[in-house]
Coordinates of C-alpha atoms and ligand atoms in Angstrom, one line a residue:
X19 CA 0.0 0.0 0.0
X20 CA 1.7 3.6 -0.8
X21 CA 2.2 5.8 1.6
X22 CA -0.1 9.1 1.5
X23 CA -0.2 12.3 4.0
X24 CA -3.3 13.6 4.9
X25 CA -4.3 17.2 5.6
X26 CA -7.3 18.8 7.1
X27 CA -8.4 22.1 5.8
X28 CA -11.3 24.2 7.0
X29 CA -12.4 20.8 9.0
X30 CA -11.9 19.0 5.3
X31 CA -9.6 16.2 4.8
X32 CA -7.2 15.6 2.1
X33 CA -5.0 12.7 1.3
X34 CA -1.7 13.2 -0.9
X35 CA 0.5 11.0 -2.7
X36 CA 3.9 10.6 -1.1
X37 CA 6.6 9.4 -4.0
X38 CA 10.0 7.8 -3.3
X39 CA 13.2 8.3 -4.9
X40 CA 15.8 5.6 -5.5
X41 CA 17.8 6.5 -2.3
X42 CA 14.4 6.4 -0.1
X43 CA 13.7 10.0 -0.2
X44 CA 10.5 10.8 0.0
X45 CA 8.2 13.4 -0.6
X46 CA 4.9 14.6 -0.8
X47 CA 3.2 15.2 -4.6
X48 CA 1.7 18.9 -4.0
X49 CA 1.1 19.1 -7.8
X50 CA -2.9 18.6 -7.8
X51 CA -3.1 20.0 -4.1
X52 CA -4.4 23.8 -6.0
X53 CA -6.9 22.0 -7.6
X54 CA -8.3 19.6 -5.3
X55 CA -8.2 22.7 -1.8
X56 CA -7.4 25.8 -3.4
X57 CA -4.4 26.4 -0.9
X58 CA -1.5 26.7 -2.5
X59 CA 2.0 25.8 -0.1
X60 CA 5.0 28.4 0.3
X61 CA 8.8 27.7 1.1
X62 CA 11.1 30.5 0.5
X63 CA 14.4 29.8 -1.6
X64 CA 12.7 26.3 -1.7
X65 CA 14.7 24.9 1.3
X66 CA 11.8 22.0 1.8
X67 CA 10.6 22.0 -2.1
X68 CA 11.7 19.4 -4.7
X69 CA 11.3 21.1 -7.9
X70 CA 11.7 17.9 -10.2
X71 CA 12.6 14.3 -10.2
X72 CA 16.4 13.6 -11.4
X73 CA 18.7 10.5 -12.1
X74 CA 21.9 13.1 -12.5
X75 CA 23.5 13.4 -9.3
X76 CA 22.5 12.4 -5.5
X77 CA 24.2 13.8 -1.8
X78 CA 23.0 13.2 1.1
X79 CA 23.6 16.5 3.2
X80 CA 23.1 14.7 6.6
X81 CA 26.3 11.9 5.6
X82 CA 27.8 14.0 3.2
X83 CA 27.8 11.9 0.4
X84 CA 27.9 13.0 -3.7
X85 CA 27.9 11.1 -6.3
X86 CA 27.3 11.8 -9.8
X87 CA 25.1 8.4 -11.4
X88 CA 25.7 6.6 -8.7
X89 CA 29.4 7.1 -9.0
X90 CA 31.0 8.5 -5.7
X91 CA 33.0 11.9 -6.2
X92 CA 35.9 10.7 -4.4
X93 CA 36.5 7.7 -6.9
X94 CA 35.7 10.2 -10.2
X95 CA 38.1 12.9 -8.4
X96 CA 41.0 9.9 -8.4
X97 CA 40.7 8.1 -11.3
X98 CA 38.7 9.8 -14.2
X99 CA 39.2 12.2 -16.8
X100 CA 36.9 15.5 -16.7
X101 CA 35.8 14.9 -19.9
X102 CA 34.8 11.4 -19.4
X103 CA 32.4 12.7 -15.7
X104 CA 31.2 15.4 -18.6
X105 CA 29.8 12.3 -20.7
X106 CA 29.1 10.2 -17.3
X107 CA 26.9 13.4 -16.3
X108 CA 25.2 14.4 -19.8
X109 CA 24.5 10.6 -21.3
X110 CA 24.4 8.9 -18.1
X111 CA 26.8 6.2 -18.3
X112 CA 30.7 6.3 -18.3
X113 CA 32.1 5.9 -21.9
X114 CA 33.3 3.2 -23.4
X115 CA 36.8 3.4 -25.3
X116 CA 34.9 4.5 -28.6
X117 CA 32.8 6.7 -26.8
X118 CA 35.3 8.4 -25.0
X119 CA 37.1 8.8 -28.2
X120 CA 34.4 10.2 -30.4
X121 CA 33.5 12.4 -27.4
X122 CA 37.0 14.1 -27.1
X123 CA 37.8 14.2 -30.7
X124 CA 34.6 16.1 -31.3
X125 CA 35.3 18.8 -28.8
X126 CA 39.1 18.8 -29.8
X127 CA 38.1 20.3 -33.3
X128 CA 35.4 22.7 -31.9
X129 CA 37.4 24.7 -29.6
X130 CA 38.3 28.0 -31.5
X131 CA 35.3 30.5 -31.6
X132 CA 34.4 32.9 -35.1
X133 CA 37.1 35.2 -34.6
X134 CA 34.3 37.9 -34.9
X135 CA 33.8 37.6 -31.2
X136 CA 37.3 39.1 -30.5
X137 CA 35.6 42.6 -31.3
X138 CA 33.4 41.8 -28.8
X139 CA 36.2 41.6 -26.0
X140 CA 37.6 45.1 -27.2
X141 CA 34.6 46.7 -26.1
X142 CA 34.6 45.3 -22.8
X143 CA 36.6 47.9 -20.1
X144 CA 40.2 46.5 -19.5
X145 CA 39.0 45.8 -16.1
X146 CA 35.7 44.1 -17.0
X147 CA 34.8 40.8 -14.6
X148 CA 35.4 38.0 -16.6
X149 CA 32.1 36.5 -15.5
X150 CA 30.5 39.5 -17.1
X151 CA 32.2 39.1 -20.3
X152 CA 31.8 35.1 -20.0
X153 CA 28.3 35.5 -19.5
X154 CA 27.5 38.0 -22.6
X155 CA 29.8 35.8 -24.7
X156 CA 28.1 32.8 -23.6
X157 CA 24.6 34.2 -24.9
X158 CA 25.9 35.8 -28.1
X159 CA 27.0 31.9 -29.3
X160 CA 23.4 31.8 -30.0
X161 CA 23.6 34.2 -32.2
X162 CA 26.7 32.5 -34.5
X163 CA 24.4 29.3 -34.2
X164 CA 21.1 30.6 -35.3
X165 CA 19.7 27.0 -36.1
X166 CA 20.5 26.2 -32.4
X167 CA 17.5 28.8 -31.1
X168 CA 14.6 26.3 -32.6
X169 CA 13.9 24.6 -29.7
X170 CA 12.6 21.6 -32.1
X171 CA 15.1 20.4 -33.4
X172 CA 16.1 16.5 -33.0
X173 CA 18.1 15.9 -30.4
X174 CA 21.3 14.3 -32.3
X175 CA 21.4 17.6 -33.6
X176 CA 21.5 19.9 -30.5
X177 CA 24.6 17.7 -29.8
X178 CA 26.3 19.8 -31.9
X179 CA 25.3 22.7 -29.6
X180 CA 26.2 20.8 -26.3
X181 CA 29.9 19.8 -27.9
X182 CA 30.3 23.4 -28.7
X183 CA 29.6 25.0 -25.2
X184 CA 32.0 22.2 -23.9
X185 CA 35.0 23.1 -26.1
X186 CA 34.7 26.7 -26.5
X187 CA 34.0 28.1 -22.9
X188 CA 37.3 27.3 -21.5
X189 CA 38.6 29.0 -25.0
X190 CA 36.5 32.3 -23.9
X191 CA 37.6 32.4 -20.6
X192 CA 41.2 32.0 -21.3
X193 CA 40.5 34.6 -23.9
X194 CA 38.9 37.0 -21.0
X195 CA 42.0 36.2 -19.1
X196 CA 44.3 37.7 -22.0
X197 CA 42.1 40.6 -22.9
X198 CA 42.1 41.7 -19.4
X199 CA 46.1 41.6 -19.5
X200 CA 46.3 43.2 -22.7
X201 CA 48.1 39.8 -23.6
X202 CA 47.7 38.5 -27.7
X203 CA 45.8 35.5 -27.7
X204 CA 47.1 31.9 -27.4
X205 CA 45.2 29.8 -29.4
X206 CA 43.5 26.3 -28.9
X207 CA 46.1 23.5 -29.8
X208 CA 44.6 20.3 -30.4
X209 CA 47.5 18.1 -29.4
X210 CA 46.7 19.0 -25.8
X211 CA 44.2 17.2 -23.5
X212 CA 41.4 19.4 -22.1
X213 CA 42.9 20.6 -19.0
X214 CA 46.6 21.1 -20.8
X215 CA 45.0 23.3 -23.6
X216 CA 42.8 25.1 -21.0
X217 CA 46.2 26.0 -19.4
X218 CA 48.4 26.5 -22.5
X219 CA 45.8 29.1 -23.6
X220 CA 46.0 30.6 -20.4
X221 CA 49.4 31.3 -19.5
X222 CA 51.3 30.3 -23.3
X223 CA 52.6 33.2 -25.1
X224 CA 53.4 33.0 -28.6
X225 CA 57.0 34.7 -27.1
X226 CA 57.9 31.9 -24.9
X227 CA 57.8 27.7 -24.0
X228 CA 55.2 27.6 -21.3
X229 CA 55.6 24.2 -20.6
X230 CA 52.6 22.4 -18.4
X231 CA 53.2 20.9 -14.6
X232 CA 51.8 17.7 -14.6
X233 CA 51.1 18.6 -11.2
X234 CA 48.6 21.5 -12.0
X235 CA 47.0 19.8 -14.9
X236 CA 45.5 16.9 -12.6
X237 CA 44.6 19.2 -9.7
X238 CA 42.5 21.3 -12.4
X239 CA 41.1 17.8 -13.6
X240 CA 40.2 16.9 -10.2
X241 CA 38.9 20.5 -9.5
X242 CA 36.7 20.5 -12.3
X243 CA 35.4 17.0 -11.4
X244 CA 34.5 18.1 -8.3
X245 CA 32.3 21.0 -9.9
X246 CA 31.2 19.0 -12.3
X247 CA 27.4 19.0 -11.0
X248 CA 25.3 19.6 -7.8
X249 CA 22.2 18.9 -8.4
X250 CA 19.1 21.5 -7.8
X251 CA 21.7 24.1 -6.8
X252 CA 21.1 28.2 -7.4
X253 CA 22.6 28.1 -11.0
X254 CA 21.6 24.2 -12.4
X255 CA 17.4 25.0 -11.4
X256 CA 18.7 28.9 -13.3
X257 CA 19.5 27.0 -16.6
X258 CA 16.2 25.0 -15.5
X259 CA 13.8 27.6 -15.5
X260 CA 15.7 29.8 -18.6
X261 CA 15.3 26.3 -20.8
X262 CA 11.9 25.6 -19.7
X263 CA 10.7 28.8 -21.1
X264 CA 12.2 26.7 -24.6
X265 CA 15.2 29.3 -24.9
X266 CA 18.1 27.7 -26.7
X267 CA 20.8 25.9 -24.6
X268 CA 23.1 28.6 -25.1
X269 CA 21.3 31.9 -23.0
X270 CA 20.2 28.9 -20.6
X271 CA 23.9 28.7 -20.0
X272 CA 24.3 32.3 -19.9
X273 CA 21.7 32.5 -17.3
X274 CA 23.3 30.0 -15.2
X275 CA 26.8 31.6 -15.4
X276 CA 25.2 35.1 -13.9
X277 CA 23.4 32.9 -11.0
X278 CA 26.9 31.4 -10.3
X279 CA 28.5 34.7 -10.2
X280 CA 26.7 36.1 -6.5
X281 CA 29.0 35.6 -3.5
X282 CA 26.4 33.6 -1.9
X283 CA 26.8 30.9 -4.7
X284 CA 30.1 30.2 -6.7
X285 CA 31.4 33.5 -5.7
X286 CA 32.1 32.6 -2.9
X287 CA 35.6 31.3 -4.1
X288 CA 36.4 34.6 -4.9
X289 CA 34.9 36.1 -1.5
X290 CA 36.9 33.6 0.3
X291 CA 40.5 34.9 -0.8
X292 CA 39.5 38.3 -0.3
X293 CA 38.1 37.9 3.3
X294 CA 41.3 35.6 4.3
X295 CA 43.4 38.8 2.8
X296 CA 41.6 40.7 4.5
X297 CA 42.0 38.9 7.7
X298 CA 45.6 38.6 7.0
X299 CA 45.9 42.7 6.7
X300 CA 43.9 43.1 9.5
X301 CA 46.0 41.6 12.0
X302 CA 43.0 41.7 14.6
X303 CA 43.1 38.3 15.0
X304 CA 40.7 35.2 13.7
X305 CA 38.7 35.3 16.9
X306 CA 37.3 38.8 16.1
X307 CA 36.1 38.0 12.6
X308 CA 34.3 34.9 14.1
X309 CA 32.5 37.1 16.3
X310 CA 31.7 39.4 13.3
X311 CA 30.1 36.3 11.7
X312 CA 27.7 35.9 14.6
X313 CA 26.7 38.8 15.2
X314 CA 23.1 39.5 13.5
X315 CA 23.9 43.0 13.6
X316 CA 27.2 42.7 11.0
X317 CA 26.5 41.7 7.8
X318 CA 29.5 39.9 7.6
X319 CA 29.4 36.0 6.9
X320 CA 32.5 33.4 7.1
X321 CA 32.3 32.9 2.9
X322 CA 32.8 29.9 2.2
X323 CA 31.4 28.0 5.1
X324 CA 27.8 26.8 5.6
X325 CA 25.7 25.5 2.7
X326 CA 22.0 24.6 2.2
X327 CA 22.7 21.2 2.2
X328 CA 25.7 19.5 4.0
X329 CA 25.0 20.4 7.5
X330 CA 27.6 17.9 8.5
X331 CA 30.6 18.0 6.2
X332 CA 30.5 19.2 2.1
X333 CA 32.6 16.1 0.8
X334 CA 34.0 18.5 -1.6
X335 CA 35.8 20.4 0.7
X336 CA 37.6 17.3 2.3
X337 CA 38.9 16.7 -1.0
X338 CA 40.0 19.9 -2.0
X339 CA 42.0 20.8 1.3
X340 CA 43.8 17.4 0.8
X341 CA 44.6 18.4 -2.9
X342 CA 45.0 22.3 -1.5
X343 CA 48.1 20.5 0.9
X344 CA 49.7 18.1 -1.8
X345 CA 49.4 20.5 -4.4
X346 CA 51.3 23.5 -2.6
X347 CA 53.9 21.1 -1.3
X348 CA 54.5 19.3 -4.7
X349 CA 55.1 23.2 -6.5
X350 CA 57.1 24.3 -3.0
X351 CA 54.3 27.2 -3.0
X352 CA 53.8 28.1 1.0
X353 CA 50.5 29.8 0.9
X354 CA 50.0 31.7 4.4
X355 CA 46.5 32.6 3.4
X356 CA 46.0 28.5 3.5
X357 CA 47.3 28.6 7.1
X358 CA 44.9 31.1 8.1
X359 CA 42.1 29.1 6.5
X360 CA 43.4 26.3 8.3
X361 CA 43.8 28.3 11.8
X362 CA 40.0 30.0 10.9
X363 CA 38.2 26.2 10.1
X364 CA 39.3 25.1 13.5
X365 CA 38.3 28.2 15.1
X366 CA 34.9 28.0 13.6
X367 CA 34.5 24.4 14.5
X368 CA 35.0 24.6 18.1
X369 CA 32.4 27.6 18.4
X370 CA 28.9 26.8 19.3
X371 CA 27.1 29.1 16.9
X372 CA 28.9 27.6 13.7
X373 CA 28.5 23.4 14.8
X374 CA 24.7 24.1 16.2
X375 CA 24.4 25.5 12.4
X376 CA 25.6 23.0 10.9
X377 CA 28.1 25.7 9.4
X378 CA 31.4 23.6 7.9
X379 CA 33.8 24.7 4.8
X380 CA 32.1 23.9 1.7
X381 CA 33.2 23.5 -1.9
X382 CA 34.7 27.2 -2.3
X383 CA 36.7 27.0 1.2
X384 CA 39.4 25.7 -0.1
X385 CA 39.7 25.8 -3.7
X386 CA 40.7 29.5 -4.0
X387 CA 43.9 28.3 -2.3
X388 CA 44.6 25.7 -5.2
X389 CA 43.9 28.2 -7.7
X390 CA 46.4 31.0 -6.8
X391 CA 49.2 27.8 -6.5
X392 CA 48.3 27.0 -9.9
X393 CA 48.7 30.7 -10.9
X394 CA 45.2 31.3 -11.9
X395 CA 44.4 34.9 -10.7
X396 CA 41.4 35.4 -8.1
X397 CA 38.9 37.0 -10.7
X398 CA 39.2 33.9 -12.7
X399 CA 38.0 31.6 -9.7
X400 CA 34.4 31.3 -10.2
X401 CA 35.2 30.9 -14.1
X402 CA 37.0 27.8 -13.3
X403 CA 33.6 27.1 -11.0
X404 CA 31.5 27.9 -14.4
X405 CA 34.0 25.2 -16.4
X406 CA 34.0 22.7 -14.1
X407 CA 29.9 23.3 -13.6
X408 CA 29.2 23.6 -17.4
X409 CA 28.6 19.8 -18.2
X410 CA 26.5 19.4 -15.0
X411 CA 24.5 22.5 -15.8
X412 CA 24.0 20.9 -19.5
X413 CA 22.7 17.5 -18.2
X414 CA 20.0 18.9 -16.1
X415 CA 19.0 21.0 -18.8
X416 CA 19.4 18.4 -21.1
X417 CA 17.0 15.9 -18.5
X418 CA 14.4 18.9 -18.5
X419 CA 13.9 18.9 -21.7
X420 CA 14.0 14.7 -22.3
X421 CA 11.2 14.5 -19.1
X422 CA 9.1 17.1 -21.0
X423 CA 8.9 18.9 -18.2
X424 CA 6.6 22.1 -18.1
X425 CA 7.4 25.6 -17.9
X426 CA 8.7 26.6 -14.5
X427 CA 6.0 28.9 -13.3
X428 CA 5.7 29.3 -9.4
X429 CA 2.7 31.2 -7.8
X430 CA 2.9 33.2 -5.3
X431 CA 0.8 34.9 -2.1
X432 CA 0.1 38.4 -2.7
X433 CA 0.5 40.8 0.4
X434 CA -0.4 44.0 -1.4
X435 CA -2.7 46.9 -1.4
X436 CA -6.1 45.6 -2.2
X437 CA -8.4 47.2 -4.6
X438 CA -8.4 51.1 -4.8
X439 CA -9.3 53.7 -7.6
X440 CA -7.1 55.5 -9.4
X441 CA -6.5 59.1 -8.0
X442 CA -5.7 62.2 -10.6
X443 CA -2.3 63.8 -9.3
X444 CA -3.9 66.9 -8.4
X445 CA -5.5 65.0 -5.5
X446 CA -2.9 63.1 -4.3
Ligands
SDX523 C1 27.9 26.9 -3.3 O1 23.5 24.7 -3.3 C2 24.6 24.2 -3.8 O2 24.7 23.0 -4.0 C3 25.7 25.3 -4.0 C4 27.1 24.7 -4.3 C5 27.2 24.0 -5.6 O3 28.0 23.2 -5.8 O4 26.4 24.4 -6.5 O5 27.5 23.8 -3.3 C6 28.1 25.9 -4.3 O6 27.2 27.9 -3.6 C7 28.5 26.7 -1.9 C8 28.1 27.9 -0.9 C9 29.0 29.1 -1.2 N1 28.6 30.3 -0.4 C10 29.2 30.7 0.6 O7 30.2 30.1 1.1 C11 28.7 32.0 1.2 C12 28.6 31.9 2.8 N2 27.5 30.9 3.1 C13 26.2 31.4 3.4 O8 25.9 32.6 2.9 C14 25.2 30.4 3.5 O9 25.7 29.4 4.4 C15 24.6 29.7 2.3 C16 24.1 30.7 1.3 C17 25.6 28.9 1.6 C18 23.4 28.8 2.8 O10 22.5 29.6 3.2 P1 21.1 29.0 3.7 O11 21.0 27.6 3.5 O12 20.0 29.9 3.2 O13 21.2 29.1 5.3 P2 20.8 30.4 6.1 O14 21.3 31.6 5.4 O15 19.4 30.3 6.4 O16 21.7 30.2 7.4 C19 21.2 29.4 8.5 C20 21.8 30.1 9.7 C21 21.5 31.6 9.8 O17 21.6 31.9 11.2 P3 20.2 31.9 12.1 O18 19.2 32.9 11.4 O19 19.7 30.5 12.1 O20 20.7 32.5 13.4 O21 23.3 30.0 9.6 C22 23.8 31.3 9.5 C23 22.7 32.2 9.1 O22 22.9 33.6 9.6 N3 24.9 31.3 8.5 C24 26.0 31.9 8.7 C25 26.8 31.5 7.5 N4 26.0 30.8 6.7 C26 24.8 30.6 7.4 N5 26.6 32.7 9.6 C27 27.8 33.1 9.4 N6 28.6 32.8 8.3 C28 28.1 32.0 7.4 N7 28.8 31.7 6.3

């Protein structure tokens, strides 16, 4: 017998189908529940509300588990490729040897963007935010691709479209990188793996033989693994709601690359350097920035701790200050901002208000500190977020659209003025 829940409005009962997900979730099916009392439910930034049914990703907040199809991140993070937990994400299983080979070779030869788009960067201020220009970049593809904007077209074709965001947004962003340097461009070379030609194009110059660390090009594969996907997070149910409405895949991406950009969300990599430089500078001492956390009356927050979800540990993070460790020791980089974000964690754990919160580092705690040790400059951080997130974001679009899922509409409880005629200014 399925489980049901049972409500009593107005002295009227109402029974409601309660679904179960594969890891014995469980919730309770509101969607005929305007229909059958006319009540409608509210949950602000949907902390108790499932929006959809997905087979992409799974954590448990409570054990702080993630895994991405029933893989777990800390065996993807070791032992795969990025490209082949993009496929694992967007087609649901891991790629055989022909698969994987196809997959890569396709994305190889679709790296370099219409060189048209370079105009594009010299009208962006020197000093532009490279998650502004990524964003309006990401948008305009759509506009190269015209045939991509009919939202009826077969899927085997829209392929083509999902191949091309893959390979060309590291190309952009290194490209951002450049223009704000006032560096020439280093182009794609398709002798390099992902990662490698993500970093040549970064810090190669046509002037001299950037060579690549070994060392750097697996902690940006395991970095962008562990973005890879997050389920129902700010930016993934952003590209949702954008490719519900049947915009193309390219401004859903664009949408979901401005959601990622807010300090609360995969800013926070970016918020985090700056507040442990700012700490540093400060010289008052970790406690007093604790206390500025607490208090209700400061709007400052610890970034990079707490999450919505992992209330316990964000697996992430365990996995990142591991990498953050071997990674500065293997390039001889001693980082005393990772120190203080060492000194500041155990701080913060000890104190009452941050373990009765469930407040622990999360994904963007510690990966600023591998990105400076791999040279990538702190504007770029939430870019490499944005890279890492790309096939993840593209999957749950991608499972939108396959579920036929409608257009995401919420209601809403109006708390306004009620009705009143119109008054001529003269009276007013
Ligand atoms: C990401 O959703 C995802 O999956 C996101 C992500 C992904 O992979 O896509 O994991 C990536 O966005 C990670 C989060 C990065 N953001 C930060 O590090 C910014 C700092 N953290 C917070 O702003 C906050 O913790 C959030 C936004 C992450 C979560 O906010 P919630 O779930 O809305 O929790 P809340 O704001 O209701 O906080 C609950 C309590 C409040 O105190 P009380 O009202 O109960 O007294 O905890 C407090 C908050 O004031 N709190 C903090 C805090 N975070 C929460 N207090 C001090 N410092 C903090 N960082």
């Amino acid at each position: 017998m399925s489980e049901t829940a049972r409500i009593i409005l107005n002295g009227q009962e109402y029974e409601l189908p309660v679904i179960e997900g594969s890891e014995g979730e469980k919730a309770i099916d509101i969607s005929k529940l305007r229909g059958m009392t006319g009540y409608i439910t509210l949950d602000s930034g949907f902390k108790n509300t499932g929006s959809t049914k997905s087979a992409i990703t799974f954590l448990d907040g409570e054990k702080g588990i993630l895994r991405y199809r029933g893989y777990p991140i800390e065996q993807l993070a070791e032992k795969a490729s990025f490209l082949e937990v993009a496929y694992l994400l967007m087609y649901g299983e891991l790629p055989n040897a022909d698969q994987l080979s196809y997959f890569t070779d396709s994305i190889t030869h679709h790296t370099l963007v219409h060189e048209d788009m370079r105009r594009f960067f010299e009208a962006f201020p020197t000093d532009a935010h490279p998650m502004g220009i990524l964003s309006s970049m990401i948008s305009s593809l759509s506009t190269f691709y015209p045939e991509s904007q009919n939202p009826n077209r077969p899927f085997k074709d829209i392929e083509l479209t999902i191949h091309r965001l893959i390979a060309k947004l590291p190309t952009l962003a290194a490209q951002a990188y450049k223009n704000n340097l006032g560096h020439p461009l280093t182009y794609p070379d398709n002798k390099l793996s992902y990662t490698e030609n993500f970093l040549n194009m970064m810090f190669g110059l046509p002037s001299n033989d950037y060579t690549i660390d070994p060392i750097v090009n697996d902690a940006l594969n395991k970095l962008l693994i562990l973005h890879a996907d997050h389920e129902q997070n700010c930016s993934a149910s952003t590209v949702r709601i954008v490719g519900s409405s049947q915009a193309n895949l390219y401004s859903s991406i664009s949408a979901g690359i401005a959601a990622l950009w807010g300090p609360l969300h995969g800013g926070a990599n970016q918020a985090v350097i700056e507040m442990l430089e700012t700490i540093r500078e400060d010289g008052s001492g970790l406690q007093t920035w604790v206390d500025k956390a607490k208090d209700k009356t400061d709007s400052f927050r610890l970034m990079g701790f707490g999450h919505r979800v992992y209330k316990n540990f964000d697996p992430r993070a365990k996995i990142i200050k591991k990498a953050a460790d071997d990674v500065l020791a293997a390039l001889g980089v001693n980082d005393p901002v990772l120190d203080i974000a060492k000194e500041l964690e155990e701080v913060a754990l000890k104190d009452e208000y941050f373990v009765a919160r469930g407040l622990y580092p999360n994904v963007d705690f510690y990966s600023g500190i591998i990105y400076r040790a791999l040279g990538i400059p702190t504007e770029m951080f939430t870019v490499m977020f944005a890279i890492g997130r790309l096939p993840g974001w593209i999957a749950q679009w991608k499972e939108m659209i396959e579920n036929g899922d409608p257009i995401g509409r919420p209601r809403q409880i109006y708390t306004g003025a009620n009705a009143r005629d119109y008054v001529p200014v003269e009276n007013r």
